[in-house]
Amino acid sequence: MSSGTFYIHTFGCQMNVHDSEQMGQLLCDEGYVRVDEAAGADIIIINTCSVREKAAQKAYSELGRLKRFKRRNPDLIMGVAGCLAQELGNGFFRKAPYLDFVLGTHNLHRLARIVGSVRDRRSRVADTSFHQPVRSLGIRTLPSGGRISAFVTIMQGCNNFCSYCIVPYVRGREESRQSIDILDEIGFLAENGIREVTLLGQNVNSYGSGLSEGIDFPALLRMINGTEGIERIRFTTSHPKDLSDDLAACFAGLDKVCEHIHLPVQAGSDYVLKKMKRGYTVGEYLKKVGMVRDACPEISITSDIIVGFPGEKEHDFQKTIDLMEEVRFDNTFSFRYCDRSGTASEGYDEKVAEEIKRERLSLIQSLQERHTFEKNRTMEGRVEDVLVEGFSKGSSVDVTGRTRGNKIVNLTGDETLAGKTVRVKIVRAHMHSLRGEML
Ligand code: SF4
């Protein structure tokens, strides 16, 4: 018998998406049923992100939108999870007094117990303590909706303390999972129809440090590459300073490791990179790009860029443009710098005016659109292996999938193709996707 229904709204990165999947699994195990609408749900959870101001603001406005359900139904259980929950803790109850629980990033495994105690005693709970090891990392989850691709967390937290970043404060220090647990989870996913895994961590390249088993990230990839049933392995995020020759060689030497790397550069000026405490220079970053391209010339490279970091002058910004012209990323995710509470850069002076940040962001994004489209155009006429995920959004005649380089391809097909890898000729390039024909 169903215990009730739950609705989870997720903001932020893939790590948060996976956390939401894990929370959903825990509630399903307790007999709750997932629903796609907040209206009428018995439990509503907002999984928040505080890495950027915009994501935090969106979470607040979603909470504001949903609080009417609590007014209408006092038995509704409403909670927040994720980085913003971790950051504010009990303080969230002052901002949103209608909340029943605040769940920190290390405490997802306690969700069912917290929901139970709220339901039975109707008392509010804030649980944001840090734990070592992080037990929630091992919550085994099958993605919903018959998906063929799954996330697997291999480590979480970060020891780098980039000056602008709140992650080490809200996710804690770096912690890697034992390789045996990761392999066990991936084996379980493969047995249940998953064909592609994306390994998650704030800095997967430093996987294994702190573990006694002596297995680093390339060694872990080699082990996962042997898992029967898994066709593709992806991972994110890679810190450039920890990208080794050995890892670059994995793109060429391991057949299941897909030819795509997300390698955040953040800025093209050494002065700004130093203030960001990124731990590399532009020259060193370019060497790493050369290293992966030497190992695997066809590799797709994507990146993150922040514009308007405190002290970024026009000539610093120009260097970011120069770097983009030199590397020609397949895609970038670019953002305006904003202060995050408690970070080092919050105290930096020479803040850049919002108007200038907006102008710089617009320039970066137009340049990237040009590069992305040019890159996509070079793929016309090529034949690619496409792992089909299912119907394209809103279509019953087109299916969608991805190339090994992580480009989206739409082609004519039906649901029998889902989960299959097909040979596809790319016939037309668009800005955000490719059109293909199955051979
Ligand atoms: S490497 Fe830097 S930007 Fe990335 S999570 Fe760690 S502190 Fe944040």
Coordinates of C-alpha atoms and ligand atoms in Angstrom, one line a residue, residues 158 160-162 164-165 167-168 202 239 278, ligand 1:
C158 CA 36.8 19.4 -2.4
N160 CA 41.0 23.0 -3.4
F161 CA 39.3 26.1 -1.9
C162 CA 39.2 28.2 -5.1
Y164 CA 35.2 32.1 -5.2
C165 CA 33.8 28.7 -4.5
V167 CA 31.7 23.9 -2.4
P168 CA 34.3 23.0 0.2
Q202 CA 33.8 17.7 -7.6
H239 CA 40.4 19.9 -12.4
R278 CA 43.1 27.8 -9.4
Ligands
SF4_1 S1 38.0 22.7 -7.6 FE1 37.5 24.9 -7.0 S2 35.7 25.4 -8.2 FE2 35.8 23.1 -8.2 S3 34.6 22.5 -6.4 FE3 36.7 22.7 -5.7 S4 36.9 24.7 -4.8 FE4 35.0 24.7 -6.1

